[in-house]
Tab-separated table of C-alpha atoms and ligand atoms in Angstrom:
chain	number	residue	atom	x	y	z
A	1	UNK	CA	-41.148	-78.901	35.730
A	2	UNK	CA	-44.675	-77.483	35.413
A	3	UNK	CA	-45.241	-75.254	32.397
A	4	UNK	CA	-45.171	-71.546	33.136
A	5	UNK	CA	-48.276	-69.513	32.243
A	6	UNK	CA	-46.891	-66.451	30.447
A	7	UNK	CA	-50.212	-65.157	29.178
A	8	UNK	CA	-50.923	-62.886	32.181
A	9	UNK	CA	-47.520	-61.293	32.487
A	10	UNK	CA	-46.954	-57.555	32.651
A	11	UNK	CA	-43.647	-55.764	32.040
A	12	UNK	CA	-41.955	-56.677	35.263
A	13	UNK	CA	-39.172	-58.677	36.850
A	14	UNK	CA	-40.019	-62.361	37.108
A	15	UNK	CA	-37.497	-64.850	38.495
A	16	UNK	CA	-35.457	-66.863	36.016
A	17	UNK	CA	-32.612	-69.396	36.263
A	18	UNK	CA	-29.437	-67.495	35.623
A	19	UNK	CA	-27.646	-64.374	34.458
A	20	UNK	CA	-24.444	-63.931	32.461
A	21	UNK	CA	-21.545	-61.877	33.808
A	22	UNK	CA	-18.225	-60.738	32.332
A	23	UNK	CA	-15.777	-58.268	33.871
A	24	UNK	CA	-13.210	-55.920	32.414
A	25	UNK	CA	-10.515	-55.677	35.086
A	26	UNK	CA	-6.919	-54.471	34.689
A	27	UNK	CA	-7.428	-53.987	30.975
A	28	UNK	CA	-8.732	-57.503	30.201
A	29	UNK	CA	-12.166	-59.024	29.617
A	30	UNK	CA	-13.030	-62.233	31.437
A	31	UNK	CA	-15.018	-64.897	29.606
A	32	UNK	CA	-18.796	-64.557	30.092
A	33	UNK	CA	-19.928	-66.743	32.970
A	34	UNK	CA	-23.407	-68.161	33.492
A	35	UNK	CA	-24.373	-68.011	37.148
A	36	UNK	CA	-27.404	-68.634	39.298
A	37	UNK	CA	-26.207	-65.962	41.733
A	38	UNK	CA	-28.284	-62.843	41.061
A	39	UNK	CA	-26.390	-60.672	43.566
A	40	UNK	CA	-23.287	-58.647	42.826
A	41	UNK	CA	-20.724	-58.150	45.533
A	42	UNK	CA	-19.262	-54.678	44.940
A	43	UNK	CA	-16.927	-52.371	46.825
A	44	UNK	CA	-18.791	-49.480	48.464
A	45	UNK	CA	-16.448	-47.031	46.695
A	46	UNK	CA	-17.270	-48.514	43.266
A	47	UNK	CA	-18.044	-45.660	40.852
A	48	UNK	CA	-21.567	-46.956	40.233
A	49	UNK	CA	-22.625	-45.975	43.778
A	50	UNK	CA	-21.417	-42.396	43.364
A	51	UNK	CA	-21.143	-40.914	39.885
A	52	UNK	CA	-23.499	-43.238	37.970
A	53	UNK	CA	-21.158	-44.752	35.383
A	54	UNK	CA	-23.976	-46.928	34.088
A	55	UNK	CA	-25.519	-47.704	30.758
A	56	UNK	CA	-27.848	-50.467	29.701
A	57	UNK	CA	-29.725	-51.999	26.808
A	58	UNK	CA	-33.054	-53.656	26.159
A	59	UNK	CA	-33.830	-56.263	23.538
A	60	UNK	CA	-36.149	-59.225	23.222
A	61	UNK	CA	-36.014	-62.890	22.323
A	62	UNK	CA	-39.078	-64.388	20.641
A	63	UNK	CA	-40.216	-67.966	20.200
A	64	UNK	CA	-41.380	-67.952	16.605
A	65	UNK	CA	-44.334	-69.624	14.961
A	66	UNK	CA	-41.806	-72.221	13.766
A	67	UNK	CA	-40.708	-72.927	17.371
A	68	UNK	CA	-37.279	-71.373	16.770
A	69	UNK	CA	-35.994	-68.672	19.120
A	70	UNK	CA	-34.621	-65.428	17.699
A	71	UNK	CA	-33.264	-62.183	19.112
A	72	UNK	CA	-34.085	-58.956	17.313
A	73	UNK	CA	-31.083	-56.942	16.068
A	74	UNK	CA	-28.698	-57.564	19.011
A	75	UNK	CA	-25.874	-56.122	16.879
A	76	UNK	CA	-27.638	-52.745	17.039
A	77	UNK	CA	-27.846	-52.965	20.833
A	78	UNK	CA	-24.144	-53.830	20.979
A	79	UNK	CA	-23.320	-50.748	18.910
A	80	UNK	CA	-25.503	-48.528	21.067
A	81	UNK	CA	-23.918	-49.880	24.251
A	82	UNK	CA	-20.526	-49.071	22.762
A	83	UNK	CA	-21.653	-45.532	22.013
A	84	UNK	CA	-23.049	-45.093	25.577
A	85	UNK	CA	-19.841	-46.503	27.113
A	86	UNK	CA	-17.694	-44.222	24.977
A	87	UNK	CA	-19.701	-41.267	26.302
A	88	UNK	CA	-18.881	-42.481	29.830
A	89	UNK	CA	-15.228	-43.158	28.839
A	90	UNK	CA	-15.622	-46.774	29.926
A	91	UNK	CA	-14.624	-50.097	28.420
A	92	UNK	CA	-17.350	-51.900	26.515
A	93	UNK	CA	-17.954	-55.459	25.282
A	94	UNK	CA	-17.178	-56.162	21.644
A	95	UNK	CA	-20.178	-56.913	19.454
A	96	UNK	CA	-19.100	-60.557	19.557
A	97	UNK	CA	-18.974	-60.679	23.364
A	98	UNK	CA	-22.274	-58.793	23.604
A	99	UNK	CA	-24.094	-61.252	21.336
A	100	UNK	CA	-22.407	-64.264	22.960
A	101	UNK	CA	-23.544	-63.122	26.427
A	102	UNK	CA	-27.101	-62.516	25.172
A	103	UNK	CA	-27.156	-65.947	23.532
A	104	UNK	CA	-25.915	-67.625	26.725
A	105	UNK	CA	-28.531	-65.750	28.768
A	106	UNK	CA	-31.330	-66.990	26.514
A	107	UNK	CA	-30.003	-70.557	26.535
A	108	UNK	CA	-29.601	-70.603	30.324
A	109	UNK	CA	-33.240	-69.542	30.670
A	110	UNK	CA	-34.640	-71.592	27.813
A	111	UNK	CA	-37.896	-72.628	29.500
A	112	UNK	CA	-38.544	-68.948	30.287
A	113	UNK	CA	-38.716	-68.030	26.602
A	114	UNK	CA	-42.504	-67.727	26.334
A	115	UNK	CA	-44.469	-69.884	23.946
A	116	UNK	CA	-45.461	-68.314	20.622
A	117	UNK	CA	-49.139	-68.586	21.574
A	118	UNK	CA	-48.768	-66.646	24.836
A	119	UNK	CA	-47.779	-63.445	22.996
A	120	UNK	CA	-45.228	-62.794	25.758
A	121	UNK	CA	-41.502	-62.319	25.112
A	122	UNK	CA	-38.202	-62.767	26.884
A	123	UNK	CA	-36.828	-59.306	27.625
A	124	UNK	CA	-33.029	-59.121	27.851
A	125	UNK	CA	-31.460	-56.412	29.953
A	126	UNK	CA	-27.706	-56.007	29.398
A	127	UNK	CA	-26.045	-53.606	31.836
A	128	UNK	CA	-22.562	-52.077	32.009
A	129	UNK	CA	-21.419	-50.445	35.260
A	130	UNK	CA	-18.197	-49.000	36.690
A	131	UNK	CA	-16.929	-51.081	39.620
A	132	UNK	CA	-13.423	-50.081	40.721
A	133	UNK	CA	-13.152	-48.252	44.061
A	134	UNK	CA	-12.584	-44.530	43.538
A	135	UNK	CA	-13.223	-41.225	45.191
A	136	UNK	CA	-12.350	-38.476	42.749
A	137	UNK	CA	-14.561	-37.811	39.756
A	138	UNK	CA	-13.067	-40.148	37.179
A	139	UNK	CA	-14.449	-42.595	34.693
A	140	UNK	CA	-14.327	-46.202	35.851
A	141	UNK	CA	-11.430	-48.283	34.584
A	142	UNK	CA	-12.968	-51.613	35.619
A	143	UNK	CA	-16.457	-52.538	34.515
A	144	UNK	CA	-19.020	-55.257	35.001
A	145	UNK	CA	-21.132	-56.375	32.070
A	146	UNK	CA	-24.141	-58.550	32.804
A	147	UNK	CA	-27.150	-59.802	30.895
A	148	UNK	CA	-30.280	-60.684	32.819
A	149	UNK	CA	-33.686	-61.641	31.469
A	150	UNK	CA	-37.362	-61.553	32.400
A	151	UNK	CA	-40.338	-63.006	30.534
A	152	UNK	CA	-42.747	-60.122	30.047
A	153	UNK	CA	-46.129	-59.101	28.666
A	154	UNK	CA	-47.110	-55.672	27.296
A	155	UNK	CA	-45.453	-52.604	28.806
A	156	UNK	CA	-48.680	-50.768	29.608
A	157	UNK	CA	-50.457	-53.846	30.914
A	158	UNK	CA	-53.194	-53.156	28.335
A	159	UNK	CA	-53.922	-55.363	25.325
A	160	UNK	CA	-51.765	-54.726	22.248
A	161	UNK	CA	-52.539	-51.612	20.201
A	162	UNK	CA	-55.008	-50.209	22.737
A	163	UNK	CA	-54.412	-46.437	22.731
A	164	UNK	CA	-53.400	-44.568	25.888
A	165	UNK	CA	-53.009	-40.947	26.921
A	166	UNK	CA	-49.882	-38.838	27.350
A	167	UNK	CA	-49.018	-35.556	29.004
A	168	UNK	CA	-46.345	-33.088	27.957
A	169	UNK	CA	-43.616	-32.363	30.423
A	170	UNK	CA	-43.060	-28.617	30.522
A	171	UNK	CA	-41.502	-28.303	33.961
A	172	UNK	CA	-39.229	-31.371	33.937
A	173	UNK	CA	-36.659	-32.083	31.229
A	174	UNK	CA	-35.283	-35.482	30.343
A	175	UNK	CA	-32.025	-34.493	28.703
A	176	UNK	CA	-30.069	-31.274	28.262
A	177	UNK	CA	-29.455	-29.829	24.795
A	178	UNK	CA	-25.787	-30.796	24.807
A	179	UNK	CA	-26.253	-33.596	27.341
A	180	UNK	CA	-26.543	-37.368	27.392
A	181	UNK	CA	-30.055	-37.917	25.972
A	182	UNK	CA	-28.756	-39.696	22.885
A	183	UNK	CA	-27.118	-42.400	25.013
A	184	UNK	CA	-28.803	-45.102	27.064
A	185	UNK	CA	-27.464	-44.062	30.459
A	186	UNK	CA	-29.099	-44.969	33.758
A	187	UNK	CA	-28.683	-41.292	34.665
A	188	UNK	CA	-31.193	-40.243	31.981
A	189	UNK	CA	-33.852	-42.388	33.605
A	190	UNK	CA	-33.029	-41.105	37.093
A	191	UNK	CA	-33.762	-37.662	35.690
A	192	UNK	CA	-37.207	-38.607	34.485
A	193	UNK	CA	-38.370	-40.774	37.413
A	194	UNK	CA	-40.071	-38.063	39.454
A	195	UNK	CA	-41.909	-36.582	36.471
A	196	UNK	CA	-42.889	-40.066	35.331
A	197	UNK	CA	-44.349	-40.863	38.745
A	198	UNK	CA	-46.399	-37.651	38.654
A	199	UNK	CA	-47.729	-38.460	35.179
A	200	UNK	CA	-48.685	-41.985	36.221
A	201	UNK	CA	-50.404	-40.743	39.379
A	202	UNK	CA	-52.474	-38.478	37.137
A	203	UNK	CA	-53.509	-41.514	35.100
A	204	UNK	CA	-51.422	-40.873	31.995
A	205	UNK	CA	-49.723	-43.768	30.311
A	206	UNK	CA	-46.890	-41.735	28.863
A	207	UNK	CA	-44.892	-38.593	29.419
A	208	UNK	CA	-43.821	-36.565	26.384
A	209	UNK	CA	-40.594	-34.621	26.766
A	210	UNK	CA	-39.850	-31.460	24.768
A	211	UNK	CA	-36.518	-29.966	23.748
A	212	UNK	CA	-34.798	-28.527	26.792
A	213	UNK	CA	-33.640	-25.248	25.249
A	214	UNK	CA	-36.985	-23.901	24.006
A	215	UNK	CA	-39.779	-26.321	24.963
A	216	UNK	CA	-41.205	-25.790	21.494
A	217	UNK	CA	-40.298	-29.123	19.855
A	218	UNK	CA	-41.329	-32.722	20.506
A	219	UNK	CA	-38.450	-34.956	21.666
A	220	UNK	CA	-39.574	-38.369	22.910
A	221	UNK	CA	-41.544	-40.229	25.533
A	222	UNK	CA	-39.989	-41.314	28.819
A	223	UNK	CA	-39.845	-44.945	27.703
A	224	UNK	CA	-39.818	-44.685	23.945
A	225	UNK	CA	-39.546	-42.621	20.740
A	226	UNK	CA	-42.320	-40.573	19.135
A	227	UNK	CA	-43.617	-41.042	15.613
A	228	UNK	CA	-46.633	-39.563	13.873
A	229	UNK	CA	-48.322	-40.228	10.555
A	230	UNK	CA	-49.912	-37.672	8.264
A	231	UNK	CA	-50.426	-37.308	4.503
A	232	UNK	CA	-48.761	-40.656	3.802
A	233	UNK	CA	-45.653	-39.656	5.745
A	234	UNK	CA	-43.917	-41.267	8.780
A	235	UNK	CA	-42.512	-38.380	10.825
A	236	UNK	CA	-40.174	-38.697	13.802
A	237	UNK	CA	-38.012	-36.115	15.608
A	238	UNK	CA	-34.396	-35.616	14.651
A	239	UNK	CA	-32.517	-34.472	17.737
A	240	UNK	CA	-29.181	-35.393	19.329
A	241	UNK	CA	-30.880	-35.574	22.738
A	242	UNK	CA	-33.335	-38.285	21.637
A	243	UNK	CA	-32.314	-41.929	22.151
A	244	UNK	CA	-31.675	-43.545	18.747
A	245	UNK	CA	-34.327	-46.236	18.994
A	246	UNK	CA	-33.710	-49.518	17.189
A	247	UNK	CA	-37.464	-50.039	16.898
A	248	UNK	CA	-37.883	-46.617	15.286
A	249	UNK	CA	-34.986	-47.297	12.912
A	250	UNK	CA	-36.622	-50.604	11.900
A	251	UNK	CA	-40.045	-48.987	11.497
A	252	UNK	CA	-38.601	-46.301	9.225
A	253	UNK	CA	-37.343	-49.050	6.956
A	254	UNK	CA	-40.696	-50.852	7.025
A	255	UNK	CA	-42.546	-47.559	6.412
A	256	UNK	CA	-40.529	-47.121	3.208
A	257	UNK	CA	-41.429	-50.680	2.224
A	258	UNK	CA	-45.096	-49.649	2.577
A	259	UNK	CA	-44.569	-46.631	0.351
A	260	UNK	CA	-44.761	-44.083	3.177
A	261	UNK	CA	-42.451	-41.086	2.943
A	262	UNK	CA	-40.111	-40.933	5.942
A	263	UNK	CA	-39.134	-37.637	7.539
A	264	UNK	CA	-36.715	-37.187	10.431
A	265	UNK	CA	-36.912	-33.567	11.395
A	266	UNK	CA	-37.855	-31.091	14.100
A	267	UNK	CA	-41.520	-31.412	15.106
A	268	UNK	CA	-42.954	-28.158	16.527
A	269	UNK	CA	-45.458	-28.768	19.327
A	270	UNK	CA	-48.148	-27.017	17.206
A	271	UNK	CA	-47.780	-29.713	14.571
A	272	UNK	CA	-49.227	-32.250	17.017
A	273	UNK	CA	-52.624	-30.895	15.981
A	274	UNK	CA	-52.229	-32.133	12.413
A	275	UNK	CA	-51.156	-35.770	12.878
A	276	UNK	CA	-53.595	-38.482	11.875
A	277	UNK	CA	-51.882	-41.139	14.018
A	278	UNK	CA	-49.462	-40.752	16.933
A	279	UNK	CA	-47.506	-43.541	18.623
A	280	UNK	CA	-44.752	-44.330	21.024
A	281	UNK	CA	-42.304	-46.989	19.852
A	282	UNK	CA	-39.542	-48.975	21.505
A	283	UNK	CA	-38.539	-52.488	22.513
A	284	UNK	CA	-40.697	-52.511	25.658
A	285	UNK	CA	-43.707	-50.630	24.257
A	286	UNK	CA	-43.377	-52.034	20.675
A	287	UNK	CA	-45.892	-49.641	19.043
A	288	UNK	CA	-48.342	-48.097	21.464
A	289	UNK	CA	-50.929	-45.714	19.990
A	290	UNK	CA	-51.608	-42.421	21.732
A	291	UNK	CA	-55.181	-41.089	21.655
A	292	UNK	CA	-54.637	-37.806	23.523
A	293	UNK	CA	-51.778	-35.541	24.533
A	294	UNK	CA	-52.480	-32.944	27.241
A	295	UNK	CA	-50.446	-29.766	27.384
A	296	UNK	CA	-50.176	-28.404	30.941
A	297	UNK	CA	-48.076	-25.517	32.270
A	298	UNK	CA	-46.742	-27.909	34.938
A	299	UNK	CA	-47.428	-31.534	35.770
A	300	UNK	CA	-48.621	-30.466	39.237
A	301	UNK	CA	-51.062	-27.921	37.785
A	302	UNK	CA	-54.831	-28.515	37.442
A	303	UNK	CA	-54.885	-26.461	34.245
A	304	UNK	CA	-54.861	-28.184	30.875
A	305	UNK	CA	-53.940	-25.509	28.316
A	306	UNK	CA	-54.811	-27.592	25.242
A	307	UNK	CA	-55.440	-31.146	24.178
A	308	UNK	CA	-54.360	-32.910	21.005
A	309	UNK	CA	-56.709	-35.757	20.151
A	310	UNK	CA	-56.224	-38.820	17.955
A	311	UNK	CA	-58.469	-41.802	17.149
A	312	UNK	CA	-59.522	-44.033	20.051
A	313	UNK	CA	-58.455	-47.041	17.995
A	314	UNK	CA	-55.052	-47.758	16.491
A	315	UNK	CA	-54.585	-46.014	13.119
A	316	UNK	CA	-54.412	-48.118	9.956
A	317	UNK	CA	-50.757	-47.337	9.112
A	318	UNK	CA	-49.620	-47.879	12.687
A	319	UNK	CA	-51.402	-51.216	12.789
A	320	UNK	CA	-49.784	-52.277	9.495
A	321	UNK	CA	-46.350	-51.236	10.764
A	322	UNK	CA	-46.936	-53.147	14.008
A	323	UNK	CA	-47.916	-56.361	12.255
A	324	UNK	CA	-44.970	-56.289	9.864
A	325	UNK	CA	-42.455	-55.574	12.651
A	326	UNK	CA	-43.856	-58.117	15.078
A	327	UNK	CA	-44.374	-60.561	12.202
A	328	UNK	CA	-40.628	-60.485	11.519
A	329	UNK	CA	-39.782	-60.731	15.212
A	330	UNK	CA	-42.108	-63.685	15.753
A	331	UNK	CA	-41.241	-65.539	12.587
A	332	UNK	CA	-44.649	-65.080	10.947
A	333	UNK	CA	-43.330	-62.857	8.164
A	334	UNK	CA	-40.193	-63.302	6.114
A	335	UNK	CA	-37.233	-61.478	7.667
A	336	UNK	CA	-36.174	-59.863	4.408
A	337	UNK	CA	-33.709	-57.595	6.244
A	338	UNK	CA	-31.837	-60.346	8.097
A	339	UNK	CA	-32.598	-58.643	11.425
A	340	UNK	CA	-33.148	-61.755	13.545
A	341	UNK	CA	-30.336	-63.737	15.149
A	342	UNK	CA	-31.311	-67.330	15.958
A	343	UNK	CA	-30.456	-68.973	19.272
A	344	UNK	CA	-29.991	-72.741	19.315
A	345	UNK	CA	-31.600	-74.825	22.016
A	346	UNK	CA	-28.972	-75.730	24.632
A	347	UNK	CA	-27.782	-79.338	24.671
B	401	PLP	N1	-36.378	-43.802	24.102
B	401	PLP	C1	-36.221	-44.134	25.394
B	401	PLP	C2	-36.114	-43.051	26.383
B	401	PLP	C3	-36.164	-45.486	25.757
B	401	PLP	O1	-36.011	-45.836	27.038
B	401	PLP	C4	-36.281	-46.476	24.775
B	401	PLP	C5	-36.166	-47.882	25.130
B	401	PLP	O2	-35.184	-48.515	24.907
B	401	PLP	C6	-36.464	-46.079	23.448
B	401	PLP	C7	-36.516	-44.732	23.144
B	401	PLP	C8	-36.633	-47.093	22.364
B	401	PLP	O3	-35.427	-47.670	21.962
B	401	PLP	P1	-35.410	-49.143	21.363
B	401	PLP	O4	-36.365	-49.135	20.238
B	401	PLP	O5	-34.017	-49.331	20.907
B	401	PLP	O6	-35.814	-50.048	22.443
B	402	COI	C1	-36.731	-50.690	26.385
B	402	COI	O1	-37.731	-50.500	25.673
B	402	COI	O2	-35.976	-51.671	26.206
B	402	COI	C2	-36.377	-49.778	27.468
B	402	COI	O3	-35.273	-49.807	27.923
B	402	COI	C3	-37.406	-48.875	27.997
B	402	COI	C4	-37.766	-49.120	29.418
B	402	COI	C5	-39.073	-48.480	29.646
B	402	COI	C6	-37.908	-50.540	29.775
C-alpha cells in the first residue's frame, strides 16, 4: 500500500480501516469486536434519537521518536466516560474494556498512526450511546460502546503555537450552573453549536463561555479548557460546570515541575486584563495560545465593549509547557509520570 501523507491533515474525519464495537444488552457486555462496517443499524425508537443519552471521549495515539506507539492517559478517559455515563444513568465499559477497545482500534488501523516526522496524530473517539427502543423519558438500559479513529493535524488548521482570537459568549451559555457541563455529553456540544458557528463566521478561532448564573466568571472554551499565566502562576477556573480536562490536569502537574504556582479558582472576567499569557488546552487543541479576547454584548452585535490583548507570539511558559507535554506524548522526553500506555504492533 502507498504511504499516506499525514503532513497536510487538519482536524477532520479521514477514512480508516476499522472500528471497535461492544454492546451492553440485557445486563451483559459483549466482547469488543473489530469491524470494517462503519454503519450502525439502530432501532428508530433507540433513546439516542430522542433524549440524547450520549457521551464520548477524545484521546490520541502517537508514534514516538523511538517508533513505538503510545496512547496518552487512556485510564483517565475511561474514568471520565464512567462519570459521564453515571450522570446519564447508563452502563459504562470498565477501565479494562475501555483500554482494550482503544488498543484494538489502534492496532486495526496501524498504518494510519502517523509517522513521528509528520507531526500528525491518531485521534481516538470512543462513544457510548443508548440503543434500546423506548418512548417514555427513561435512561437507556442497553448501550453501544464504539471506538473509531482518524489521523489528524492541528485543530485550528494553523501551525502549532500560532495564537488565535476568541470572543466571549454573553448571550449563549454552554452549561447550566447545576447542569451537565462537567461531563462529556453530546448534549453539551449541541448546546454550543449555534454560538460556535456564529463565532467562526466572525473569524474567531475560539468561543469563551462564562458562568451561566452571573456571566462574571471565565468558564472554558467551546472545545477546550482555559488557563492563564501571571506572576509565575498557572491559573485555571475551578467550576463544576467546566469539563475536567485531562490535558489541563497534566499541565498542572508539569507547571509544578517547572516551579510555577498552580491555582484552581474562580477567574473574574476583569482579571483577563492582567494575564501575561492565555491559552486554550485540550486533546484536540493541545495548547493553543490566545492573542485577543473580545467582549461583546451579543455575538450578533457589531459592538465590541472591550478587548483583552496578549502577545502575538506564544508566551515563554506556555511554550515550555507545550514542549514538555508533547515531548512525553511523542516519546522525546522521559515519561516520568507513567502517563503513556504502549500499543504493540499487531501480528
Ligand atoms: N473542554 C471541552 C468543552 C472539551 O470539549 C474538551 C475536549 O475534550 C476539553 C475541555 C479538554 O479535555 P481533554 O484535555 O480531556 O481533552
Ligand atoms: C477533544 O479535544 O478531544 C474534544 O473532544 C474536543 C473536540 C473539539 C474535538
